Amino acid sequence: MADVLIGLGGNVGDVRATFGKAIANICGMTQGVLLARSSDYATPPWGEAEQARFINACIEIETGLDPHALMFTLHKIEKKFGRDRAHEKRWGPRTLDLDLIAYDEVAIDKPELTLPHPRLFERAFVLVPLAEIAPDRVIAGRSITAALAGLSTDGIERLPDLP
């Protein structure tokens, strides 16, 4: 079984409700066990600034799927929730974005999959929720907390828990 970190994001529709359903799908379709779930955070858009704020969160799961099968499954779940990767604008609005952040200590650098996630250490919107659930986790030689210390968290706001 592998210990996996996954980032969730979206800014179209009822994103928080989508997260709940998506997490259930992730666990079900990967035969995964949910180990931790961060709070939801409202965050400024990244890349394409002229769009609605995003909501971001992270989960930690345990799964027996290999990294490629897991990535395939995450893309299938995104599609189920309305994401069309083939026709969307890069870094544009989306109903659901699932990023495979880290898979145990595995390092992969292929066109279809890079692990750990190649832009992880540039993205406070991923590191803030990760720091909540796995502050001491070391990825590519850096702890989440140390990586986050070097970034601005301006505009990132923890949302109240849902009832």
CSV table of N, CA and C in Angstrom, one decimal:
chain,number,residue,atom,x,y,z
A,1,MET,N,0.8,-1.2,0.0
A,1,MET,CA,0.0,0.0,0.0
A,1,MET,C,0.9,1.2,0.0
A,2,ALA,N,0.5,2.2,-0.8
A,2,ALA,CA,1.2,3.5,-0.9
A,2,ALA,C,0.5,4.6,-0.1
A,3,ASP,N,1.3,5.5,0.5
A,3,ASP,CA,0.8,6.7,1.1
A,3,ASP,C,0.8,7.8,0.1
A,4,VAL,N,-0.4,8.4,-0.3
A,4,VAL,CA,-0.5,9.3,-1.4
A,4,VAL,C,-1.1,10.6,-0.9
A,5,LEU,N,-0.6,11.7,-1.4
A,5,LEU,CA,-1.1,13.0,-1.2
A,5,LEU,C,-1.8,13.5,-2.5
A,6,ILE,N,-3.0,14.0,-2.4
A,6,ILE,CA,-3.8,14.5,-3.6
A,6,ILE,C,-4.3,15.9,-3.3
A,7,GLY,N,-4.1,16.8,-4.2
A,7,GLY,CA,-4.7,18.1,-4.1
A,7,GLY,C,-6.0,18.2,-4.8
A,8,LEU,N,-7.0,18.9,-4.2
A,8,LEU,CA,-8.3,19.2,-4.9
A,8,LEU,C,-8.4,20.7,-5.1
A,9,GLY,N,-9.0,21.0,-6.2
A,9,GLY,CA,-9.3,22.4,-6.5
A,9,GLY,C,-10.5,22.6,-7.4
A,10,GLY,N,-11.0,23.8,-7.4
A,10,GLY,CA,-12.1,24.1,-8.3
A,10,GLY,C,-12.7,25.5,-8.0
A,11,ASN,N,-13.3,26.0,-9.0
A,11,ASN,CA,-14.0,27.4,-8.9
A,11,ASN,C,-15.2,27.5,-9.7
A,12,VAL,N,-15.8,26.4,-10.1
A,12,VAL,CA,-17.1,26.4,-10.8
A,12,VAL,C,-18.1,25.5,-10.1
A,13,GLY,N,-19.3,26.0,-9.8
A,13,GLY,CA,-20.3,25.2,-9.2
A,13,GLY,C,-20.1,25.2,-7.7
A,14,ASP,N,-20.8,24.3,-7.0
A,14,ASP,CA,-20.7,24.1,-5.6
A,14,ASP,C,-19.4,23.2,-5.3
A,15,VAL,N,-18.3,23.9,-5.3
A,15,VAL,CA,-17.0,23.1,-5.2
A,15,VAL,C,-16.9,22.3,-3.9
A,16,ARG,N,-17.4,22.8,-2.8
A,16,ARG,CA,-17.2,22.1,-1.6
A,16,ARG,C,-18.1,20.8,-1.6
A,17,ALA,N,-19.3,20.9,-2.2
A,17,ALA,CA,-20.1,19.6,-2.3
A,17,ALA,C,-19.4,18.7,-3.3
A,18,THR,N,-18.8,19.2,-4.4
A,18,THR,CA,-18.1,18.4,-5.3
A,18,THR,C,-16.9,17.7,-4.6
A,19,PHE,N,-16.2,18.4,-3.8
A,19,PHE,CA,-15.1,17.8,-3.0
A,19,PHE,C,-15.6,16.5,-2.2
A,20,GLY,N,-16.7,16.7,-1.5
A,20,GLY,CA,-17.2,15.6,-0.7
A,20,GLY,C,-17.5,14.3,-1.6
A,21,LYS,N,-18.1,14.6,-2.7
A,21,LYS,CA,-18.5,13.5,-3.6
A,21,LYS,C,-17.2,12.9,-4.3
A,22,ALA,N,-16.3,13.8,-4.7
A,22,ALA,CA,-15.0,13.4,-5.3
A,22,ALA,C,-14.2,12.5,-4.4
A,23,ILE,N,-14.1,12.9,-3.1
A,23,ILE,CA,-13.3,12.1,-2.2
A,23,ILE,C,-13.9,10.7,-2.0
A,24,ALA,N,-15.2,10.7,-2.0
A,24,ALA,CA,-15.9,9.3,-1.9
A,24,ALA,C,-15.6,8.5,-3.1
A,25,ASN,N,-15.6,9.2,-4.3
A,25,ASN,CA,-15.2,8.5,-5.5
A,25,ASN,C,-13.8,8.0,-5.5
A,26,ILE,N,-12.9,8.9,-5.1
A,26,ILE,CA,-11.4,8.5,-5.0
A,26,ILE,C,-11.2,7.3,-4.1
A,27,CYS,N,-11.8,7.3,-3.0
A,27,CYS,CA,-11.7,6.2,-2.1
A,27,CYS,C,-12.3,4.9,-2.6
A,28,GLY,N,-13.4,5.0,-3.2
A,28,GLY,CA,-14.1,3.9,-3.8
A,28,GLY,C,-13.4,3.3,-5.0
A,29,MET,N,-13.0,4.2,-5.9
A,29,MET,CA,-12.5,3.7,-7.2
A,29,MET,C,-11.0,3.3,-7.1
A,30,THR,N,-10.3,3.7,-6.0
A,30,THR,CA,-8.9,3.3,-5.8
A,30,THR,C,-8.8,2.2,-4.7
A,31,GLN,N,-9.9,1.8,-4.2
A,31,GLN,CA,-9.9,0.9,-3.0
A,31,GLN,C,-9.0,1.5,-2.0
A,32,GLY,N,-9.1,2.9,-1.9
A,32,GLY,CA,-8.3,3.6,-0.9
A,32,GLY,C,-8.9,3.9,0.4
A,33,VAL,N,-8.1,4.2,1.4
A,33,VAL,CA,-8.5,4.5,2.7
A,33,VAL,C,-8.1,6.0,2.9
A,34,LEU,N,-9.1,6.8,3.3
A,34,LEU,CA,-8.8,8.2,3.6
A,34,LEU,C,-8.1,8.3,5.0
A,35,LEU,N,-6.9,8.8,5.0
A,35,LEU,CA,-6.1,8.9,6.2
A,35,LEU,C,-6.3,10.3,6.8
A,36,ALA,N,-6.4,11.3,5.9
A,36,ALA,CA,-6.5,12.7,6.4
A,36,ALA,C,-7.2,13.6,5.3
A,37,ARG,N,-7.9,14.6,5.8
A,37,ARG,CA,-8.5,15.6,4.9
A,37,ARG,C,-8.3,17.0,5.5
A,38,SER,N,-7.8,17.9,4.7
A,38,SER,CA,-7.6,19.2,5.2
A,38,SER,C,-8.9,20.0,5.2
A,39,SER,N,-8.8,21.2,5.8
A,39,SER,CA,-9.9,22.1,5.7
A,39,SER,C,-10.0,22.6,4.2
A,40,ASP,N,-11.0,23.3,3.9
A,40,ASP,CA,-11.1,23.9,2.6
A,40,ASP,C,-10.6,25.3,2.7
A,41,TYR,N,-9.9,25.8,1.7
A,41,TYR,CA,-9.3,27.1,1.7
A,41,TYR,C,-9.8,27.9,0.4
A,42,ALA,N,-10.2,29.1,0.6
A,42,ALA,CA,-10.5,30.0,-0.6
A,42,ALA,C,-9.1,30.6,-0.9
A,43,THR,N,-8.8,30.6,-2.2
A,43,THR,CA,-7.5,31.0,-2.7
A,43,THR,C,-7.6,31.8,-4.0
A,44,PRO,N,-6.6,32.7,-4.1
A,44,PRO,CA,-6.6,33.5,-5.4
A,44,PRO,C,-6.3,32.6,-6.6
A,45,PRO,N,-6.8,32.9,-7.7
A,45,PRO,CA,-6.5,32.1,-8.9
A,45,PRO,C,-5.0,32.2,-9.2
A,46,TRP,N,-4.5,31.1,-9.8
A,46,TRP,CA,-3.1,31.0,-10.1
A,46,TRP,C,-2.9,30.8,-11.6
A,47,GLY,N,-2.0,31.5,-12.2
A,47,GLY,CA,-1.8,31.4,-13.7
A,47,GLY,C,-2.7,32.4,-14.4
A,48,GLU,N,-4.0,32.1,-14.5
A,48,GLU,CA,-5.0,32.9,-15.2
A,48,GLU,C,-5.7,33.7,-14.1
A,49,ALA,N,-5.3,35.0,-13.9
A,49,ALA,CA,-5.8,35.7,-12.7
A,49,ALA,C,-7.3,36.2,-12.9
A,50,GLU,N,-7.8,36.4,-14.1
A,50,GLU,CA,-9.1,36.9,-14.3
A,50,GLU,C,-10.2,35.9,-14.3
A,51,GLN,N,-10.4,35.3,-13.1
A,51,GLN,CA,-11.5,34.3,-12.9
A,51,GLN,C,-11.8,34.3,-11.4
A,52,ALA,N,-12.8,33.6,-11.0
A,52,ALA,CA,-13.3,33.5,-9.7
A,52,ALA,C,-12.2,32.8,-8.8
A,53,ARG,N,-12.2,33.2,-7.5
A,53,ARG,CA,-11.3,32.5,-6.5
A,53,ARG,C,-11.6,31.0,-6.6
A,54,PHE,N,-10.6,30.3,-6.2
A,54,PHE,CA,-10.6,28.8,-6.1
A,54,PHE,C,-10.9,28.4,-4.7
A,55,ILE,N,-11.3,27.2,-4.6
A,55,ILE,CA,-11.3,26.5,-3.3
A,55,ILE,C,-10.4,25.3,-3.5
A,56,ASN,N,-9.5,25.2,-2.5
A,56,ASN,CA,-8.5,24.1,-2.5
A,56,ASN,C,-8.5,23.3,-1.2
A,57,ALA,N,-8.1,22.1,-1.3
A,57,ALA,CA,-8.0,21.2,-0.1
A,57,ALA,C,-7.0,20.1,-0.5
A,58,CYS,N,-6.6,19.3,0.5
A,58,CYS,CA,-5.7,18.2,0.2
A,58,CYS,C,-6.2,17.0,1.0
A,59,ILE,N,-6.0,15.8,0.5
A,59,ILE,CA,-6.2,14.6,1.2
A,59,ILE,C,-5.0,13.7,1.2
A,60,GLU,N,-5.0,12.8,2.2
A,60,GLU,CA,-4.0,11.8,2.2
A,60,GLU,C,-4.7,10.4,2.2
A,61,ILE,N,-4.3,9.6,1.3
A,61,ILE,CA,-5.0,8.3,1.2
A,61,ILE,C,-3.9,7.2,1.2
A,62,GLU,N,-4.4,6.0,1.4
A,62,GLU,CA,-3.6,4.8,1.3
A,62,GLU,C,-4.2,4.0,0.2
A,63,THR,N,-3.5,3.6,-0.8
A,63,THR,CA,-4.0,2.8,-1.9
A,63,THR,C,-3.0,1.8,-2.5
A,64,GLY,N,-3.5,0.7,-3.1
A,64,GLY,CA,-2.7,-0.3,-3.7
A,64,GLY,C,-2.5,0.0,-5.2
A,65,LEU,N,-3.1,1.0,-5.7
A,65,LEU,CA,-3.0,1.3,-7.2
A,65,LEU,C,-1.5,1.8,-7.4
A,66,ASP,N,-1.0,1.5,-8.5
A,66,ASP,CA,0.3,2.1,-8.9
A,66,ASP,C,0.1,3.5,-9.4
A,67,PRO,N,1.1,4.3,-9.4
A,67,PRO,CA,1.0,5.8,-9.7
A,67,PRO,C,0.2,6.0,-11.1
A,68,HIS,N,0.5,5.3,-12.1
A,68,HIS,CA,-0.1,5.5,-13.4
A,68,HIS,C,-1.6,5.2,-13.3
A,69,ALA,N,-2.0,4.1,-12.7
A,69,ALA,CA,-3.4,3.7,-12.6
A,69,ALA,C,-4.1,4.7,-11.7
A,70,LEU,N,-3.4,5.2,-10.7
A,70,LEU,CA,-4.1,6.2,-9.8
A,70,LEU,C,-4.3,7.5,-10.6
A,71,MET,N,-3.4,7.9,-11.4
A,71,MET,CA,-3.5,9.1,-12.2
A,71,MET,C,-4.7,9.0,-13.2
A,72,PHE,N,-4.7,7.8,-13.8
A,72,PHE,CA,-5.8,7.5,-14.8
A,72,PHE,C,-7.2,7.6,-14.0
A,73,THR,N,-7.2,7.1,-12.9
A,73,THR,CA,-8.5,7.1,-12.1
A,73,THR,C,-8.9,8.5,-11.7
A,74,LEU,N,-7.9,9.3,-11.3
A,74,LEU,CA,-8.2,10.7,-10.9
A,74,LEU,C,-8.7,11.5,-12.1
A,75,HIS,N,-8.1,11.3,-13.3
A,75,HIS,CA,-8.6,11.9,-14.5
A,75,HIS,C,-10.1,11.5,-14.8
A,76,LYS,N,-10.4,10.2,-14.6
A,76,LYS,CA,-11.7,9.7,-14.8
A,76,LYS,C,-12.7,10.4,-13.9
A,77,ILE,N,-12.3,10.6,-12.6
A,77,ILE,CA,-13.2,11.2,-11.6
A,77,ILE,C,-13.4,12.7,-12.0
A,78,GLU,N,-12.3,13.4,-12.4
A,78,GLU,CA,-12.5,14.8,-12.9
A,78,GLU,C,-13.5,14.8,-14.0
A,79,LYS,N,-13.4,13.9,-15.0
A,79,LYS,CA,-14.4,13.9,-16.1
A,79,LYS,C,-15.8,13.7,-15.6
A,80,LYS,N,-16.0,12.8,-14.7
A,80,LYS,CA,-17.3,12.5,-14.1
A,80,LYS,C,-17.9,13.8,-13.5
A,81,PHE,N,-17.1,14.7,-13.0
A,81,PHE,CA,-17.6,15.9,-12.4
A,81,PHE,C,-17.5,17.1,-13.3
A,82,GLY,N,-17.4,16.8,-14.6
A,82,GLY,CA,-17.5,17.9,-15.6
A,82,GLY,C,-16.3,18.5,-16.2
A,83,ARG,N,-15.1,18.0,-15.8
A,83,ARG,CA,-13.9,18.6,-16.4
A,83,ARG,C,-13.6,18.0,-17.7
A,84,ASP,N,-13.2,18.8,-18.7
A,84,ASP,CA,-12.8,18.4,-20.0
A,84,ASP,C,-11.4,18.9,-20.3
A,85,ARG,N,-10.4,18.1,-19.9
A,85,ARG,CA,-9.0,18.5,-20.1
A,85,ARG,C,-8.7,18.9,-21.5
A,86,ALA,N,-9.3,18.2,-22.4
A,86,ALA,CA,-8.9,18.4,-23.9
A,86,ALA,C,-9.4,19.7,-24.4
A,87,HIS,N,-10.4,20.3,-23.8
A,87,HIS,CA,-11.0,21.6,-24.3
A,87,HIS,C,-10.9,22.7,-23.4
A,88,GLU,N,-10.2,22.6,-22.3
A,88,GLU,CA,-10.2,23.7,-21.3
A,88,GLU,C,-9.0,24.6,-21.5
A,89,LYS,N,-9.1,25.8,-20.9
A,89,LYS,CA,-8.0,26.8,-20.9
A,89,LYS,C,-7.1,26.4,-19.8
A,90,ARG,N,-5.8,26.4,-20.1
A,90,ARG,CA,-4.8,26.1,-19.1
A,90,ARG,C,-4.9,27.0,-17.9
A,91,TRP,N,-5.0,26.5,-16.7
A,91,TRP,CA,-5.1,27.2,-15.5
A,91,TRP,C,-6.4,28.0,-15.4
A,92,GLY,N,-7.4,27.7,-16.2
A,92,GLY,CA,-8.7,28.4,-16.3
A,92,GLY,C,-9.7,27.8,-15.3
A,93,PRO,N,-10.9,28.3,-15.4
A,93,PRO,CA,-12.0,27.8,-14.5
A,93,PRO,C,-12.2,26.3,-14.7
A,94,ARG,N,-12.6,25.6,-13.6
A,94,ARG,CA,-12.9,24.2,-13.6
A,94,ARG,C,-13.7,23.8,-12.5
A,95,THR,N,-14.5,22.7,-12.7
A,95,THR,CA,-15.4,22.2,-11.7
A,95,THR,C,-14.5,21.4,-10.6
A,96,LEU,N,-13.5,20.7,-11.1
A,96,LEU,CA,-12.7,19.8,-10.2
A,96,LEU,C,-11.3,19.6,-10.9
A,97,ASP,N,-10.3,19.8,-10.0
A,97,ASP,CA,-8.9,19.6,-10.4
A,97,ASP,C,-8.4,18.6,-9.4
A,98,LEU,N,-7.9,17.5,-9.8
A,98,LEU,CA,-7.3,16.5,-8.9
A,98,LEU,C,-5.8,16.4,-9.3
A,99,ASP,N,-4.9,16.8,-8.4
A,99,ASP,CA,-3.5,16.7,-8.6
A,99,ASP,C,-2.8,15.6,-7.7
A,100,LEU,N,-2.1,14.7,-8.4
A,100,LEU,CA,-1.4,13.7,-7.6
A,100,LEU,C,-0.1,14.4,-7.2
A,101,ILE,N,0.0,14.7,-5.9
A,101,ILE,CA,1.1,15.5,-5.4
A,101,ILE,C,2.4,14.6,-5.1
A,102,ALA,N,2.1,13.5,-4.3
A,102,ALA,CA,3.2,12.6,-3.9
A,102,ALA,C,2.7,11.2,-3.7
A,103,TYR,N,3.5,10.3,-4.1
A,103,TYR,CA,3.2,8.9,-4.0
A,103,TYR,C,4.3,8.2,-3.3
A,104,ASP,N,4.2,7.9,-2.0
A,104,ASP,CA,5.3,7.5,-1.2
A,104,ASP,C,6.5,8.3,-1.5
A,105,GLU,N,7.7,7.7,-1.7
A,105,GLU,CA,8.9,8.5,-2.1
A,105,GLU,C,9.2,8.4,-3.6
A,106,VAL,N,8.2,7.9,-4.3
A,106,VAL,CA,8.5,7.6,-5.7
A,106,VAL,C,8.8,8.9,-6.5
A,107,ALA,N,9.8,8.8,-7.4
A,107,ALA,CA,10.1,9.9,-8.3
A,107,ALA,C,9.9,9.4,-9.7
A,108,ILE,N,9.1,10.1,-10.5
A,108,ILE,CA,8.8,9.7,-11.9
A,108,ILE,C,8.9,11.0,-12.7
A,109,ASP,N,9.6,11.0,-13.9
A,109,ASP,CA,9.6,12.1,-14.8
A,109,ASP,C,9.4,11.6,-16.2
A,110,LYS,N,8.1,11.5,-16.5
A,110,LYS,CA,7.6,11.1,-17.8
A,110,LYS,C,6.6,12.1,-18.3
A,111,PRO,N,6.4,12.2,-19.6
A,111,PRO,CA,5.5,13.2,-20.2
A,111,PRO,C,4.1,13.1,-19.6
A,112,GLU,N,3.6,11.9,-19.3
A,112,GLU,CA,2.3,11.7,-18.8
A,112,GLU,C,2.2,11.8,-17.3
A,113,LEU,N,3.3,11.7,-16.6
A,113,LEU,CA,3.2,11.8,-15.1
A,113,LEU,C,4.6,12.2,-14.5
A,114,THR,N,4.6,13.2,-13.7
A,114,THR,CA,5.8,13.6,-13.0
A,114,THR,C,5.4,13.6,-11.5
A,115,LEU,N,6.3,12.9,-10.7
A,115,LEU,CA,6.1,12.8,-9.3
A,115,LEU,C,7.5,13.1,-8.6
A,116,PRO,N,7.5,13.8,-7.5
A,116,PRO,CA,6.3,14.6,-7.0
A,116,PRO,C,5.9,15.6,-8.0
A,117,HIS,N,4.7,16.2,-7.7
A,117,HIS,CA,4.1,17.2,-8.6
A,117,HIS,C,5.2,18.3,-8.9
A,118,PRO,N,5.4,18.6,-10.2
A,118,PRO,CA,6.5,19.5,-10.5
A,118,PRO,C,6.4,21.0,-10.0
A,119,ARG,N,5.2,21.5,-9.7
A,119,ARG,CA,5.1,22.8,-9.3
A,119,ARG,C,4.6,22.9,-7.8
A,120,LEU,N,4.8,21.8,-7.1
A,120,LEU,CA,4.3,21.8,-5.7
A,120,LEU,C,4.9,22.9,-4.8
A,121,PHE,N,6.2,23.1,-4.9
A,121,PHE,CA,6.9,24.1,-4.1
A,121,PHE,C,6.7,25.5,-4.5
A,122,GLU,N,6.0,25.8,-5.6
A,122,GLU,CA,5.7,27.1,-6.0
A,122,GLU,C,4.2,27.5,-5.6
A,123,ARG,N,3.5,26.6,-5.0
A,123,ARG,CA,2.1,26.8,-4.9
A,123,ARG,C,1.6,26.8,-3.4
A,124,ALA,N,1.5,28.0,-2.8
A,124,ALA,CA,1.0,28.1,-1.4
A,124,ALA,C,-0.4,27.5,-1.3
A,125,PHE,N,-1.2,27.6,-2.4
A,125,PHE,CA,-2.6,27.1,-2.3
A,125,PHE,C,-2.6,25.6,-2.1
A,126,VAL,N,-1.5,24.9,-2.4
A,126,VAL,CA,-1.4,23.4,-2.1
A,126,VAL,C,-0.7,23.2,-0.8
A,127,LEU,N,0.4,24.0,-0.6
A,127,LEU,CA,1.2,23.7,0.7
A,127,LEU,C,0.4,24.1,1.9
A,128,VAL,N,-0.5,25.1,1.9
A,128,VAL,CA,-1.2,25.5,3.1
A,128,VAL,C,-2.1,24.3,3.6
A,129,PRO,N,-3.0,23.7,2.7
A,129,PRO,CA,-3.7,22.6,3.2
A,129,PRO,C,-2.9,21.4,3.5
A,130,LEU,N,-1.8,21.2,2.8
A,130,LEU,CA,-0.9,20.1,3.1
A,130,LEU,C,-0.2,20.2,4.4
A,131,ALA,N,0.1,21.4,4.8
A,131,ALA,CA,0.8,21.7,6.1
A,131,ALA,C,-0.2,21.4,7.2
A,132,GLU,N,-1.5,21.5,7.0
A,132,GLU,CA,-2.5,21.1,8.0
A,132,GLU,C,-2.5,19.6,8.3
A,133,ILE,N,-2.4,18.8,7.2
A,133,ILE,CA,-2.5,17.4,7.4
A,133,ILE,C,-1.2,16.6,7.5
A,134,ALA,N,-0.1,17.2,6.9
A,134,ALA,CA,1.2,16.4,6.9
A,134,ALA,C,2.4,17.4,7.0
A,135,PRO,N,2.4,18.2,8.1
A,135,PRO,CA,3.4,19.3,8.1
A,135,PRO,C,4.9,18.8,8.1
A,136,ASP,N,5.1,17.6,8.6
A,136,ASP,CA,6.4,17.0,8.7
A,136,ASP,C,6.8,16.1,7.5
A,137,ARG,N,5.9,15.9,6.6
A,137,ARG,CA,6.1,15.0,5.4
A,137,ARG,C,7.2,15.7,4.6
A,138,VAL,N,8.2,14.8,4.3
A,138,VAL,CA,9.3,15.3,3.4
A,138,VAL,C,9.1,14.8,2.0
A,139,ILE,N,9.1,15.7,1.1
A,139,ILE,CA,8.9,15.4,-0.4
A,139,ILE,C,10.1,16.0,-1.1
A,140,ALA,N,10.8,15.2,-1.9
A,140,ALA,CA,12.0,15.6,-2.6
A,140,ALA,C,13.0,16.3,-1.7
A,141,GLY,N,13.1,15.8,-0.5
A,141,GLY,CA,14.1,16.4,0.4
A,141,GLY,C,13.7,17.6,1.2
A,142,ARG,N,12.5,18.1,1.0
A,142,ARG,CA,12.0,19.3,1.7
A,142,ARG,C,10.7,19.0,2.5
A,143,SER,N,10.7,19.5,3.7
A,143,SER,CA,9.4,19.3,4.5
A,143,SER,C,8.4,20.3,4.0
A,144,ILE,N,7.1,20.0,4.1
A,144,ILE,CA,6.0,20.8,3.7
A,144,ILE,C,6.1,22.2,4.4
A,145,THR,N,6.4,22.1,5.7
A,145,THR,CA,6.5,23.4,6.5
A,145,THR,C,7.6,24.3,6.0
A,146,ALA,N,8.8,23.7,5.8
A,146,ALA,CA,9.9,24.5,5.3
A,146,ALA,C,9.6,25.1,3.9
A,147,ALA,N,9.0,24.3,3.1
A,147,ALA,CA,8.7,24.8,1.7
A,147,ALA,C,7.7,26.0,1.8
A,148,LEU,N,6.7,25.8,2.7
A,148,LEU,CA,5.6,26.9,2.8
A,148,LEU,C,6.2,28.1,3.4
A,149,ALA,N,7.2,28.0,4.3
A,149,ALA,CA,7.8,29.2,4.9
A,149,ALA,C,8.4,30.2,3.9
A,150,GLY,N,8.8,29.7,2.7
A,150,GLY,CA,9.4,30.5,1.7
A,150,GLY,C,8.4,31.2,0.7
A,151,LEU,N,7.1,31.0,0.9
A,151,LEU,CA,6.1,31.5,0.0
A,151,LEU,C,5.1,32.5,0.7
A,152,SER,N,4.5,33.4,0.0
A,152,SER,CA,3.5,34.2,0.5
A,152,SER,C,2.1,33.5,0.6
A,153,THR,N,1.4,33.7,1.7
A,153,THR,CA,0.1,33.1,1.8
A,153,THR,C,-1.0,34.1,1.7
A,154,ASP,N,-0.6,35.3,1.2
A,154,ASP,CA,-1.6,36.4,1.1
A,154,ASP,C,-2.8,35.9,0.2
A,155,GLY,N,-4.0,36.2,0.7
A,155,GLY,CA,-5.2,35.9,0.0
A,155,GLY,C,-5.7,34.5,0.2
A,156,ILE,N,-5.0,33.7,1.0
A,156,ILE,CA,-5.5,32.3,1.3
A,156,ILE,C,-6.2,32.3,2.6
A,157,GLU,N,-7.5,31.9,2.6
A,157,GLU,CA,-8.4,32.0,3.7
A,157,GLU,C,-9.0,30.6,4.0
A,158,ARG,N,-8.8,30.2,5.3
A,158,ARG,CA,-9.4,28.9,5.7
A,158,ARG,C,-10.9,29.1,5.8
A,159,LEU,N,-11.7,28.3,5.2
A,159,LEU,CA,-13.1,28.4,5.2
A,159,LEU,C,-13.7,27.6,6.5
A,160,PRO,N,-14.8,28.1,7.0
A,160,PRO,CA,-15.4,27.4,8.1
A,160,PRO,C,-15.8,25.9,7.7
A,161,ASP,N,-15.7,25.0,8.7
A,161,ASP,CA,-16.1,23.7,8.4
A,161,ASP,C,-17.6,23.6,8.0
A,162,LEU,N,-17.9,22.7,7.1
A,162,LEU,CA,-19.3,22.5,6.8
A,162,LEU,C,-20.0,21.7,7.9
A,163,PRO,N,-21.3,22.0,8.1
A,163,PRO,CA,-22.0,21.3,9.2
A,163,PRO,C,-22.0,19.8,8.9
